[in-house]
C-alpha cells in the first residue's frame, strides 16, 4: 500500500498557474523521510499526496474496498482543470493512492459525480465475472463557458471492469445534454428498489432535478425540488438522496443533502438537509418550506456525500465531506497539498421535539487508531484548569470525550476545552450556556492573514439544553470536529497554528462546573512511508 513515485517525493513538486487563486511561487522540497509529516498535515484524515483537492466524488464500496475519488488538479495547488483523483481503503482511514481515474477530454473537465455497482449489468458494460462499476459525472466545457453559452455542463458516464483500477468513458457521452442552464451538475445516482430503476439527483442552479433510467445511459426527467425550499444564499451543489433509519424504531425516512457555495450558517460554504418522502419520482419535504436544517455548523465541511453500495449486512449510511470553505480554500497555508476530507461519519435520524433531526457519529473504525489513554476523572472547573501534565501525549492528535455538570445557581456563562501552545495561540470550543449555543473560537489560532474570512467565532444553536453536556472531539493538527448532543450538533473547523498545540485546559467563564468524566486517547497516524 501507499504507493507513489519515489522520484517525485525526492525531487519535490512544482506548482503551476491555474484559474482560481494564486499558485505558490516557492517550491518546498519534500523528501521521502518527510512523507505526510509536513507542518499542518493531517494524520487521521484523508489528504492528497500533493496539489489541489476539493469535492469527494464517486464514493462506492465494492468487494471489500471503499473507493474515494475526488476533484483534483495534479499540476497546481489551487483549483484548475478538474480530474478525478482516486484512493481505496478497507477501513475508510488507511488509504492507498491509485493513479488518476478520469482525465479531462474534448467534452470538458471532469466535475463532481458519483459511482455505483451495476449488479444486474443494466448498462451492458460487464465483460467478465467482475461487476461493472459505473461512474456518473459532469462534463464542464470551458470553451463553451468562455463563449458565453448556457449549455456547457452535461452529464457523462464511464465504466470499469477491473474493480475500479482502469476506466473507459462511454462512447455515447454525454448521456444527459444541458437544457440550457449554466449550473447543471454533480449527479448522484442510486438504484431505487421499489420502482426497479436508477434515480439521479442533479443540482440545477437553485434547486435539484430528478431523473430516471433503466440502464444508466438513457435518462428521463421526473421532477424537481427546491425552488421555494430551504436556503438560496448560493448556488446548489453536490446533492445526495437516500433512506435512513429512525433510531429506536423500525421506521425510515428519506434524507436529501444539498451544499451551498455561499450562505452557510457561519459564512461561506455550507451544507443543508431536508427530511421527507420519496416515491421514485417525487421528493416531498416533511418540514415547512422556509425551514433550513444545517448538517454542520462549522466553516469547513462542504460538498459531502455518502458511499453507495455499502452491504446491507453492514447497514450504515456513511458520509464524507471536503474539509474546507470556498472563501479561502485556495489560500490556506499548506504545502505541498491543499485540503483534506472530514472523518467518515455514520448518519441516522433521531426524533426530537422539533421533529426528525440528523444524527452523526464518527465510524467505529476510528477506535482502531486509539493509542495511549488518559482518564482524568472528576474535578471542579472554575476558570482555567490546566491538564497538560496529566496526559502523556500532545492533545492536537487525539480523541476526547468530556462530560460536564453544573448547578443552576453557580452555572457558568461559557465552558469547554482549550488547546494552546507556547506562542499563546489557542483554539477554544464548548457551550455558551447564556446564549444557548455551541461554539468553536479560532480567532487566536495562528495564521490568519491569508483571508479576512478565516478568523471567527463560529456558533451552533443547542437543541437540548440542560444542566449537563458531553463533548466528543477529534483533533488532528490543523482541524477539529466537535460532536455535541450525541451527534445532533456538529461543527468542523480548520486552523493553522505556527507551532503545534501541546497544552490542554478545561475552562469556565462566569461560574463553575464539574468535569465528571474525561476520556482522552492519543490517535495513531494512518500514513506510512511508501
Short mmCIF file of C-alpha atoms in Angstrom, two decimals:
data_model
loop_
_atom_site.label_atom_id
_atom_site.label_comp_id
_atom_site.label_asym_id
_atom_site.label_seq_id
_atom_site.Cartn_x
_atom_site.Cartn_y
_atom_site.Cartn_z
CA UNK A 1 0.00 0.00 0.00
CA UNK A 2 0.81 3.69 -0.05
CA UNK A 3 2.44 3.52 -3.49
CA UNK A 4 3.81 6.63 -5.15
CA UNK A 5 6.59 7.55 -7.49
CA UNK A 6 9.62 7.82 -5.23
CA UNK A 7 11.30 10.12 -7.69
CA UNK A 8 8.51 12.69 -7.23
CA UNK A 9 8.89 12.57 -3.49
CA UNK A 10 12.63 13.10 -3.78
CA UNK A 11 12.53 15.84 -6.37
CA UNK A 12 9.68 17.81 -4.80
CA UNK A 13 6.67 19.20 -6.51
CA UNK A 14 6.32 22.13 -8.90
CA UNK A 15 3.32 24.41 -8.80
CA UNK A 16 1.77 25.92 -11.91
CA UNK A 17 -0.66 28.74 -12.56
CA UNK A 18 -4.32 27.92 -12.79
CA UNK A 19 -7.69 29.54 -12.86
CA UNK A 20 -8.66 30.35 -9.30
CA UNK A 21 -6.38 31.83 -6.64
CA UNK A 22 -2.63 32.24 -6.83
CA UNK A 23 -0.18 29.40 -7.23
CA UNK A 24 2.76 29.01 -4.85
CA UNK A 25 5.92 30.63 -6.14
CA UNK A 26 8.29 28.95 -3.73
CA UNK A 27 8.68 25.21 -4.01
CA UNK A 28 9.43 23.28 -0.83
CA UNK A 29 11.41 20.11 -1.28
CA UNK A 30 9.56 17.07 0.04
CA UNK A 31 11.91 14.22 0.88
CA UNK A 32 10.81 10.63 1.30
CA UNK A 33 11.61 10.92 5.01
CA UNK A 34 9.07 13.79 5.24
CA UNK A 35 6.22 11.79 3.71
CA UNK A 36 2.96 13.04 5.28
CA UNK A 37 4.79 14.81 8.12
CA UNK A 38 4.70 18.38 6.77
CA UNK A 39 3.52 21.23 9.01
CA UNK A 40 -0.31 21.19 9.30
CA UNK A 41 -0.53 17.80 7.53
CA UNK A 42 -3.45 15.79 8.99
CA UNK A 43 -2.56 12.35 10.27
CA UNK A 44 -6.00 10.74 10.70
CA UNK A 45 -7.80 12.36 7.75
CA UNK A 46 -7.50 11.75 4.03
CA UNK A 47 -5.48 14.32 2.11
CA UNK A 48 -3.88 14.05 -1.35
CA UNK A 49 -0.18 13.41 -1.57
CA UNK A 50 0.24 16.68 -3.42
CA UNK A 51 -1.51 19.51 -5.21
CA UNK A 52 -5.16 20.53 -5.17
CA UNK A 53 -8.21 18.57 -3.96
CA UNK A 54 -11.84 19.52 -3.40
CA UNK A 55 -15.16 17.59 -3.51
CA UNK A 56 -15.31 13.87 -2.72
CA UNK A 57 -16.60 12.01 -5.80
CA UNK A 58 -17.63 8.53 -6.89
CA UNK A 59 -17.76 7.08 -3.39
CA UNK A 60 -18.65 3.42 -3.85
CA UNK A 61 -17.99 0.17 -1.96
CA UNK A 62 -17.10 -2.98 -3.88
CA UNK A 63 -15.51 -6.29 -2.87
CA UNK A 64 -14.12 -5.11 0.45
CA UNK A 65 -12.84 -1.75 -0.82
CA UNK A 66 -14.12 1.75 -0.19
CA UNK A 67 -13.38 3.86 -3.25
CA UNK A 68 -12.81 7.58 -2.85
CA UNK A 69 -12.49 9.69 -5.97
CA UNK A 70 -12.05 13.43 -5.61
CA UNK A 71 -11.82 16.66 -7.56
CA UNK A 72 -8.12 17.03 -8.29
CA UNK A 73 -5.78 19.34 -10.19
CA UNK A 74 -2.49 17.43 -10.44
CA UNK A 75 -0.48 20.36 -11.85
CA UNK A 76 -1.20 23.05 -9.27
CA UNK A 77 -2.14 23.71 -5.66
CA UNK A 78 -5.23 25.78 -6.50
CA UNK A 79 -8.32 24.94 -8.50
CA UNK A 80 -7.65 24.15 -12.18
CA UNK A 81 -8.65 21.65 -14.89
CA UNK A 82 -10.51 19.02 -12.90
CA UNK A 83 -9.57 15.33 -12.86
CA UNK A 84 -10.81 12.52 -10.65
CA UNK A 85 -8.11 11.55 -8.18
CA UNK A 86 -8.51 8.07 -6.70
CA UNK A 87 -7.75 6.18 -3.49
CA UNK A 88 -9.01 2.95 -1.90
CA UNK A 89 -9.30 1.72 1.67
CA UNK A 90 -10.59 -1.26 3.60
CA UNK A 91 -11.49 0.83 6.67
CA UNK A 92 -12.01 4.42 5.36
CA UNK A 93 -8.95 5.54 7.34
CA UNK A 94 -5.86 3.87 5.87
CA UNK A 95 -5.68 4.78 2.18
CA UNK A 96 -3.79 3.54 -0.85
CA UNK A 97 -3.31 6.15 -3.55
CA UNK A 98 -4.12 4.95 -7.07
CA UNK A 99 -3.48 6.64 -10.42
CA UNK A 100 -5.81 9.38 -11.63
CA UNK A 101 -9.03 7.71 -12.75
CA UNK A 102 -10.58 10.23 -15.14
CA UNK A 103 -8.85 12.94 -17.18
CA UNK A 104 -10.42 15.91 -18.99
CA UNK A 105 -11.20 15.29 -22.67
CA UNK A 106 -12.77 17.05 -25.66
CA UNK A 107 -16.11 17.29 -23.81
CA UNK A 108 -14.58 19.16 -20.89
CA UNK A 109 -13.19 18.97 -17.38
CA UNK A 110 -14.37 16.12 -15.15
CA UNK A 111 -16.52 17.74 -12.46
CA UNK A 112 -18.18 16.07 -9.47
CA UNK A 113 -20.35 12.96 -9.60
CA UNK A 114 -20.94 9.52 -8.17
CA UNK A 115 -20.36 5.82 -8.84
CA UNK A 116 -22.42 2.64 -8.47
CA UNK A 117 -22.06 -1.11 -8.78
CA UNK A 118 -24.19 -2.24 -11.73
CA UNK A 119 -25.21 -5.51 -10.08
CA UNK A 120 -27.60 -6.58 -12.84
CA UNK A 121 -25.49 -5.32 -15.75
CA UNK A 122 -28.25 -2.93 -16.77
CA UNK A 123 -25.81 -0.87 -18.84
CA UNK A 124 -24.28 -3.90 -20.54
CA UNK A 125 -20.70 -2.90 -19.69
CA UNK A 126 -19.78 -6.06 -17.76
CA UNK A 127 -17.43 -8.36 -19.71
CA UNK A 128 -16.27 -10.90 -17.11
CA UNK A 129 -17.13 -12.09 -13.64
CA UNK A 130 -16.40 -8.74 -12.01
CA UNK A 131 -19.40 -6.46 -11.74
CA UNK A 132 -19.02 -3.25 -13.68
CA UNK A 133 -18.51 -0.08 -11.67
CA UNK A 134 -20.14 2.88 -13.40
CA UNK A 135 -19.14 6.47 -12.70
CA UNK A 136 -21.56 9.30 -13.47
CA UNK A 137 -20.06 12.78 -13.61
CA UNK A 138 -20.42 16.29 -15.00
CA UNK A 139 -18.54 17.46 -18.09
CA UNK A 140 -17.60 21.16 -17.90
CA UNK A 141 -16.77 22.61 -21.32
CA UNK A 142 -14.58 25.66 -20.71
CA UNK A 143 -14.72 26.76 -24.34
CA UNK A 144 -18.50 26.98 -24.16
CA UNK A 145 -18.30 28.81 -20.85
CA UNK A 146 -15.86 31.39 -22.23
CA UNK A 147 -18.05 31.84 -25.30
CA UNK A 148 -20.93 32.86 -23.03
CA UNK A 149 -23.21 29.90 -23.76
CA UNK A 150 -25.51 28.36 -21.16
CA UNK A 151 -25.12 24.70 -22.18
CA UNK A 152 -21.51 23.98 -21.18
CA UNK A 153 -22.31 21.43 -18.44
CA UNK A 154 -23.52 17.94 -19.39
CA UNK A 155 -23.54 14.51 -17.75
CA UNK A 156 -21.29 11.63 -18.82
CA UNK A 157 -20.54 8.10 -17.67
CA UNK A 158 -17.52 5.79 -17.57
CA UNK A 159 -17.12 2.18 -16.52
CA UNK A 160 -14.57 -0.19 -15.01
CA UNK A 161 -14.38 -3.98 -15.20
CA UNK A 162 -11.30 -4.37 -13.01
CA UNK A 163 -12.51 -3.18 -9.59
CA UNK A 164 -12.02 0.46 -10.43
CA UNK A 165 -8.37 0.29 -11.48
CA UNK A 166 -8.95 1.48 -15.04
CA UNK A 167 -11.85 3.35 -16.60
CA UNK A 168 -13.38 3.59 -20.07
CA UNK A 169 -15.58 6.55 -20.99
CA UNK A 170 -18.84 5.68 -22.70
CA UNK A 171 -18.71 6.42 -26.43
CA UNK A 172 -22.24 7.82 -26.32
CA UNK A 173 -21.42 10.66 -23.90
CA UNK A 174 -22.98 12.91 -22.87
CA UNK A 175 -25.91 10.87 -21.60
CA UNK A 176 -27.79 13.98 -20.46
CA UNK A 177 -27.29 17.13 -22.53
CA UNK A 178 -27.70 20.55 -20.96
CA UNK A 179 -31.20 22.09 -21.03
CA UNK A 180 -29.54 25.49 -21.39
CA UNK A 181 -28.87 26.14 -17.69
CA UNK A 182 -25.33 27.15 -16.67
CA UNK A 183 -25.31 25.36 -13.31
CA UNK A 184 -26.27 21.80 -14.22
CA UNK A 185 -24.03 19.39 -12.35
CA UNK A 186 -22.97 16.91 -9.65
CA UNK A 187 -25.09 13.79 -10.40
CA UNK A 188 -25.69 11.36 -7.54
CA UNK A 189 -27.16 8.06 -8.74
CA UNK A 190 -28.71 5.17 -6.83
CA UNK A 191 -30.86 2.11 -7.52
CA UNK A 192 -34.42 2.58 -6.28
CA UNK A 193 -35.57 -0.91 -5.38
CA UNK A 194 -39.31 -0.20 -5.12
CA UNK A 195 -39.57 1.15 -8.66
CA UNK A 196 -36.76 -1.05 -10.10
CA UNK A 197 -34.90 1.80 -11.74
CA UNK A 198 -31.89 4.07 -11.43
CA UNK A 199 -32.56 7.51 -9.99
CA UNK A 200 -30.31 10.55 -10.42
CA UNK A 201 -30.47 13.69 -8.32
CA UNK A 202 -28.77 16.63 -10.03
CA UNK A 203 -28.00 20.18 -8.84
CA UNK A 204 -29.58 22.73 -11.19
CA UNK A 205 -28.85 26.34 -10.21
CA UNK A 206 -31.11 26.90 -7.16
CA UNK A 207 -32.87 23.53 -6.99
CA UNK A 208 -32.44 19.85 -7.83
CA UNK A 209 -33.77 17.79 -10.72
CA UNK A 210 -34.61 14.09 -10.50
CA UNK A 211 -34.11 11.74 -13.44
CA UNK A 212 -34.93 8.04 -14.01
CA UNK A 213 -33.21 5.36 -16.09
CA UNK A 214 -33.34 1.63 -16.73
CA UNK A 215 -29.76 1.35 -17.99
CA UNK A 216 -27.66 4.36 -16.83
CA UNK A 217 -27.41 5.52 -20.47
CA UNK A 218 -30.87 6.88 -21.24
CA UNK A 219 -32.43 9.25 -18.75
CA UNK A 220 -35.91 10.75 -18.37
CA UNK A 221 -36.71 13.87 -16.35
CA UNK A 222 -39.01 13.01 -13.43
CA UNK A 223 -39.42 16.06 -11.19
CA UNK A 224 -37.76 18.98 -9.49
CA UNK A 225 -37.48 20.13 -5.88
CA UNK A 226 -36.31 23.22 -4.08
CA UNK A 227 -37.35 26.34 -5.96
CA UNK A 228 -39.15 27.58 -2.84
CA UNK A 229 -37.50 25.34 -0.24
CA UNK A 230 -34.59 25.81 2.15
CA UNK A 231 -31.82 28.35 1.71
CA UNK A 232 -30.91 30.12 -1.52
CA UNK A 233 -27.87 32.00 -0.30
CA UNK A 234 -25.80 30.43 -3.07
CA UNK A 235 -25.88 28.01 -5.99
CA UNK A 236 -26.98 24.49 -5.02
CA UNK A 237 -24.34 21.77 -5.45
CA UNK A 238 -23.46 18.16 -4.65
CA UNK A 239 -26.87 16.70 -3.76
CA UNK A 240 -27.49 13.27 -2.29
CA UNK A 241 -30.73 11.36 -1.60
CA UNK A 242 -31.21 8.19 0.42
CA UNK A 243 -33.33 6.42 3.02
CA UNK A 244 -32.26 6.47 6.68
CA UNK A 245 -33.40 4.58 9.78
CA UNK A 246 -35.08 6.39 12.67
CA UNK A 247 -33.27 5.37 15.85
CA UNK A 248 -35.35 3.37 18.31
CA UNK A 249 -37.93 2.36 15.69
CA UNK A 250 -38.33 0.10 12.68
CA UNK A 251 -39.21 3.10 10.53
CA UNK A 252 -37.23 5.01 7.94
CA UNK A 253 -37.44 8.40 6.23
CA UNK A 254 -35.67 9.95 3.25
CA UNK A 255 -32.84 12.45 3.61
CA UNK A 256 -31.78 14.93 0.92
CA UNK A 257 -28.42 16.67 1.29
CA UNK A 258 -27.61 19.84 -0.68
CA UNK A 259 -24.48 22.01 -0.46
CA UNK A 260 -24.42 25.77 -0.96
CA UNK A 261 -21.38 27.56 -2.36
CA UNK A 262 -22.20 30.55 -0.15
CA UNK A 263 -24.75 31.36 2.52
CA UNK A 264 -23.59 28.81 5.11
CA UNK A 265 -24.57 29.22 8.78
CA UNK A 266 -21.25 30.87 9.71
CA UNK A 267 -20.43 32.35 6.32
CA UNK A 268 -19.23 30.94 3.03
CA UNK A 269 -19.88 27.33 2.05
CA UNK A 270 -22.34 25.13 3.91
CA UNK A 271 -24.48 22.00 3.65
CA UNK A 272 -28.19 21.79 4.43
CA UNK A 273 -30.56 18.83 4.55
CA UNK A 274 -34.22 18.04 4.06
CA UNK A 275 -36.27 15.28 5.71
CA UNK A 276 -39.13 13.79 3.74
CA UNK A 277 -40.51 11.08 1.49
CA UNK A 278 -39.55 9.80 -1.96
CA UNK A 279 -41.66 7.56 -4.22
CA UNK A 280 -39.17 7.01 -7.04
CA UNK A 281 -40.22 10.16 -8.85
CA UNK A 282 -41.02 12.93 -6.39
CA UNK A 283 -39.42 14.11 -3.13
CA UNK A 284 -41.74 15.73 -0.57
CA UNK A 285 -40.37 17.86 2.26
CA UNK A 286 -41.79 16.93 5.67
CA UNK A 287 -40.92 20.33 7.14
CA UNK A 288 -42.00 23.85 6.27
CA UNK A 289 -40.55 25.26 3.07
CA UNK A 290 -38.56 28.03 4.75
CA UNK A 291 -37.02 25.86 7.48
CA UNK A 292 -33.27 25.41 6.97
CA UNK A 293 -31.55 22.46 8.65
CA UNK A 294 -27.74 22.53 8.59
CA UNK A 295 -25.68 19.36 8.54
CA UNK A 296 -22.62 21.05 10.07
CA UNK A 297 -22.30 24.48 11.68
CA UNK A 298 -18.52 24.77 11.33
CA UNK A 299 -16.91 26.66 8.49
CA UNK A 300 -15.13 23.65 7.00
CA UNK A 301 -17.45 20.88 5.87
CA UNK A 302 -18.68 21.15 2.30
CA UNK A 303 -19.76 19.07 -0.71
CA UNK A 304 -20.19 15.96 1.41
CA UNK A 305 -21.96 12.87 0.05
CA UNK A 306 -22.28 9.22 1.06
CA UNK A 307 -20.86 5.88 -0.04
CA UNK A 308 -23.07 3.80 -2.29
CA UNK A 309 -23.39 0.02 -2.24
CA UNK A 310 -22.31 -0.49 1.38
CA UNK A 311 -23.52 -4.05 2.06
CA UNK A 312 -26.96 -4.44 3.61
CA UNK A 313 -25.39 -6.57 6.35
CA UNK A 314 -23.33 -3.54 7.36
CA UNK A 315 -26.37 -1.28 7.22
CA UNK A 316 -24.60 2.04 7.62
CA UNK A 317 -25.02 5.19 5.56
CA UNK A 318 -21.55 6.76 5.69
CA UNK A 319 -20.86 10.41 4.90
CA UNK A 320 -17.63 12.18 3.96
CA UNK A 321 -17.15 15.92 3.36
CA UNK A 322 -14.50 18.23 1.95
CA UNK A 323 -12.89 19.97 4.94
CA UNK A 324 -12.63 23.50 3.55
CA UNK A 325 -14.58 26.59 2.53
CA UNK A 326 -14.61 28.36 -0.84
CA UNK A 327 -13.99 31.69 0.90
CA UNK A 328 -10.34 30.72 1.43
CA UNK A 329 -9.77 27.18 0.14
CA UNK A 330 -7.18 28.27 -2.45
CA UNK A 331 -5.25 30.33 0.10
CA UNK A 332 -4.76 28.14 3.15
CA UNK A 333 -1.08 27.83 4.21
CA UNK A 334 -0.41 24.18 3.43
CA UNK A 335 2.30 22.75 1.16
CA UNK A 336 2.69 20.67 -0.98
CA UNK A 337 -1.02 19.77 -0.82
CA UNK A 338 -4.25 21.64 -0.29
CA UNK A 339 -7.31 20.31 1.51
CA UNK A 340 -8.37 17.24 3.46
CA UNK A 341 -11.59 15.31 3.93
CA UNK A 342 -13.58 15.05 7.16
CA UNK A 343 -13.59 11.87 9.18
CA UNK A 344 -16.19 9.42 7.82
CA UNK A 345 -19.46 9.63 9.73
CA UNK A 346 -22.49 7.38 10.13
CA UNK A 347 -25.85 9.12 9.62
CA UNK A 348 -29.21 8.35 11.22
CA UNK A 349 -32.42 10.09 12.24
CA UNK A 350 -33.43 10.93 15.81
CA UNK A 351 -36.88 12.07 16.89
CA UNK A 352 -36.69 15.41 18.74
CA UNK A 353 -39.21 17.96 19.96
CA UNK A 354 -38.64 19.86 16.71
CA UNK A 355 -39.16 16.78 14.54
CA UNK A 356 -36.75 14.34 12.93
CA UNK A 357 -33.17 15.56 13.00
CA UNK A 358 -29.93 14.21 11.60
CA UNK A 359 -27.50 12.49 13.96
CA UNK A 360 -23.84 11.94 13.08
CA UNK A 361 -21.29 9.58 14.63
CA UNK A 362 -17.69 9.03 13.59
CA UNK A 363 -17.29 5.48 12.23
CA UNK A 364 -16.41 2.78 14.76
CA UNK A 365 -13.25 2.03 12.78
CA UNK A 366 -11.74 5.11 14.46
CA UNK A 367 -11.33 3.10 17.64
CA UNK A 368 -8.57 1.19 15.87
CA UNK A 369 -6.47 4.38 15.86
CA UNK A 370 -6.59 4.78 19.62
CA UNK A 371 -3.23 4.65 21.37
CA UNK A 372 -2.34 5.86 24.86
CA UNK A 373 -5.34 6.63 27.08
CA UNK A 374 -5.70 9.19 29.84
CA UNK A 375 -8.74 9.03 32.13
CA UNK A 376 -8.71 12.31 34.03
CA UNK A 377 -11.56 11.55 36.39
CA UNK A 378 -13.82 14.01 38.20
CA UNK A 379 -12.68 17.52 39.16
CA UNK A 380 -14.07 21.03 39.54
CA UNK A 381 -13.52 23.58 36.80
CA UNK A 382 -13.67 27.23 37.88
CA UNK A 383 -11.74 29.43 35.49
CA UNK A 384 -8.92 27.71 33.61
CA UNK A 385 -7.87 24.19 34.67
CA UNK A 386 -4.57 23.24 33.02
CA UNK A 387 -4.40 19.49 32.38
CA UNK A 388 -1.25 19.39 30.26
CA UNK A 389 0.78 17.48 32.84
CA UNK A 390 -1.96 14.89 33.26
CA UNK A 391 -1.56 13.38 29.78
CA UNK A 392 1.41 11.66 28.14
CA UNK A 393 0.82 12.91 24.60
CA UNK A 394 0.20 16.10 22.66
CA UNK A 395 -3.53 16.79 22.55
CA UNK A 396 -3.58 18.03 18.94
CA UNK A 397 -3.81 14.45 17.60
CA UNK A 398 -6.38 12.99 19.94
CA UNK A 399 -9.93 11.92 20.63
CA UNK A 400 -11.71 13.33 23.67
CA UNK A 401 -14.99 12.57 25.37
CA UNK A 402 -15.63 15.02 28.19
CA UNK A 403 -18.72 15.29 30.39
CA UNK A 404 -19.64 18.42 32.40
CA UNK A 405 -22.35 19.07 35.01
CA UNK A 406 -23.29 22.31 36.77
CA UNK A 407 -25.74 23.69 39.31
CA UNK A 408 -28.21 26.40 38.30
CA UNK A 409 -27.12 28.87 40.97
CA UNK A 410 -23.40 28.67 40.04
CA UNK A 411 -23.72 27.85 36.35
CA UNK A 412 -21.03 29.37 34.13
CA UNK A 413 -21.75 31.59 31.15
CA UNK A 414 -19.42 29.50 28.96
CA UNK A 415 -17.43 26.32 29.45
CA UNK A 416 -15.38 23.97 27.32
CA UNK A 417 -11.96 22.82 26.13
CA UNK A 418 -8.91 24.82 25.02
CA UNK A 419 -5.75 23.79 23.17
CA UNK A 420 -2.84 26.23 23.11
CA UNK A 421 0.91 26.49 22.52
CA UNK A 422 3.91 28.39 23.88
CA UNK A 423 3.23 31.27 21.45
CA UNK A 424 -0.12 31.97 23.09
CA UNK A 425 -2.10 30.69 20.09
CA UNK A 426 -5.26 28.83 21.02
CA UNK A 427 -8.47 27.19 19.90
CA UNK A 428 -11.44 27.10 22.25
CA UNK A 429 -14.68 25.16 21.92
CA UNK A 430 -17.63 24.39 24.11
CA UNK A 431 -21.03 25.75 25.15
CA UNK A 432 -22.17 29.33 25.57
CA UNK A 433 -24.80 28.47 28.14
CA UNK A 434 -26.11 32.01 28.39
CA UNK A 435 -26.67 32.20 24.64
CA UNK A 436 -27.74 28.57 24.17
CA UNK A 437 -25.06 27.97 21.55
CA UNK A 438 -22.11 25.69 20.99
CA UNK A 439 -19.02 27.40 19.65
CA UNK A 440 -15.60 27.00 18.09
CA UNK A 441 -13.35 30.03 18.52
CA UNK A 442 -10.31 30.15 16.22
CA UNK A 443 -9.71 33.91 16.41
CA UNK A 444 -6.33 33.37 18.10
CA UNK A 445 -5.44 30.06 16.46
CA UNK A 446 -2.36 31.10 14.47
CA UNK A 447 -2.07 32.05 10.81
CA UNK A 448 -4.93 34.30 9.73
CA UNK A 449 -3.61 36.84 7.23
CA UNK A 450 -4.29 34.72 4.14
CA UNK A 451 -8.01 35.60 4.26
CA UNK A 452 -10.20 38.13 6.06
CA UNK A 453 -12.94 35.49 6.10
CA UNK A 454 -10.88 32.99 8.10
CA UNK A 455 -10.79 34.30 11.71
CA UNK A 456 -14.02 33.83 13.55
CA UNK A 457 -16.16 32.71 16.46
CA UNK A 458 -18.47 30.08 14.97
CA UNK A 459 -21.79 29.28 16.61
CA UNK A 460 -24.33 26.45 16.52
CA UNK A 461 -27.71 26.56 18.28
CA UNK A 462 -28.08 23.99 21.04
CA UNK A 463 -31.06 21.69 20.62
CA UNK A 464 -31.23 20.16 24.10
CA UNK A 465 -30.08 22.45 26.93
CA UNK A 466 -29.98 21.07 30.47
CA UNK A 467 -27.53 21.12 33.39
CA UNK A 468 -25.02 18.79 31.72
CA UNK A 469 -23.35 18.13 28.40
CA UNK A 470 -20.92 15.77 26.72
CA UNK A 471 -18.42 16.94 24.12
CA UNK A 472 -16.95 14.39 21.73
CA UNK A 473 -13.96 15.96 19.97
CA UNK A 474 -11.45 14.82 17.34
CA UNK A 475 -8.28 16.92 16.94
CA UNK A 476 -5.85 16.42 14.06
CA UNK A 477 -3.03 19.01 13.99
CA UNK A 478 -4.92 21.60 11.91
CA UNK A 479 -8.58 20.71 12.41
CA UNK A 480 -11.24 19.88 14.95
CA UNK A 481 -14.52 18.01 14.64
CA UNK A 482 -16.93 18.60 17.51
CA UNK A 483 -19.94 16.33 18.04
CA UNK A 484 -22.27 17.61 20.75
CA UNK A 485 -25.67 16.42 21.94
CA UNK A 486 -24.73 12.87 20.90
CA UNK A 487 -24.12 13.99 17.33
CA UNK A 488 -27.20 16.19 16.84
CA UNK A 489 -24.98 19.29 16.71
CA UNK A 490 -21.74 19.08 14.74
CA UNK A 491 -19.01 21.63 13.96
CA UNK A 492 -15.94 21.22 11.76
CA UNK A 493 -13.18 23.85 11.66
CA UNK A 494 -9.63 24.21 10.37
CA UNK A 495 -6.87 26.27 11.98
CA UNK A 496 -3.16 26.77 11.31
CA UNK A 497 -1.01 27.37 14.40
CA UNK A 498 2.62 28.37 13.92
CA UNK A 499 3.59 25.67 16.41
CA UNK A 500 1.73 22.52 17.38
CA UNK A 501 -0.74 22.76 20.22
CA UNK A 502 0.81 20.99 23.21
CA UNK A 503 -1.25 22.39 26.10
CA UNK A 504 -4.71 21.25 27.20
CA UNK A 505 -7.05 23.08 29.57
CA UNK A 506 -10.69 22.95 30.55
CA UNK A 507 -12.33 26.27 31.35
CA UNK A 508 -15.39 28.08 32.60
CA UNK A 509 -16.24 31.78 32.49
CA UNK A 510 -18.60 33.44 34.97
CA UNK A 511 -19.21 30.40 37.15
CA UNK A 512 -18.12 26.83 37.74
CA UNK A 513 -18.87 23.28 36.65
CA UNK A 514 -17.83 19.76 37.50
CA UNK A 515 -15.99 17.74 34.91
CA UNK A 516 -17.38 14.34 35.85
CA UNK A 517 -15.52 12.33 33.25
CA UNK A 518 -12.81 12.89 30.65
CA UNK A 519 -11.52 10.08 28.43
CA UNK A 520 -8.66 11.10 26.15
CA UNK A 521 -6.94 8.92 23.55
CA UNK A 522 -3.87 9.60 21.52
CA UNK A 523 -4.61 8.84 17.88
CA UNK A 524 -2.14 6.95 15.73
CA UNK A 525 -1.36 8.32 12.28
CA UNK A 526 -2.65 6.41 9.26
CA UNK A 527 0.13 7.29 6.79
CA UNK A 528 3.22 5.14 6.32
CA UNK A 529 6.24 5.75 4.12
CA UNK A 530 5.84 4.12 0.70
#
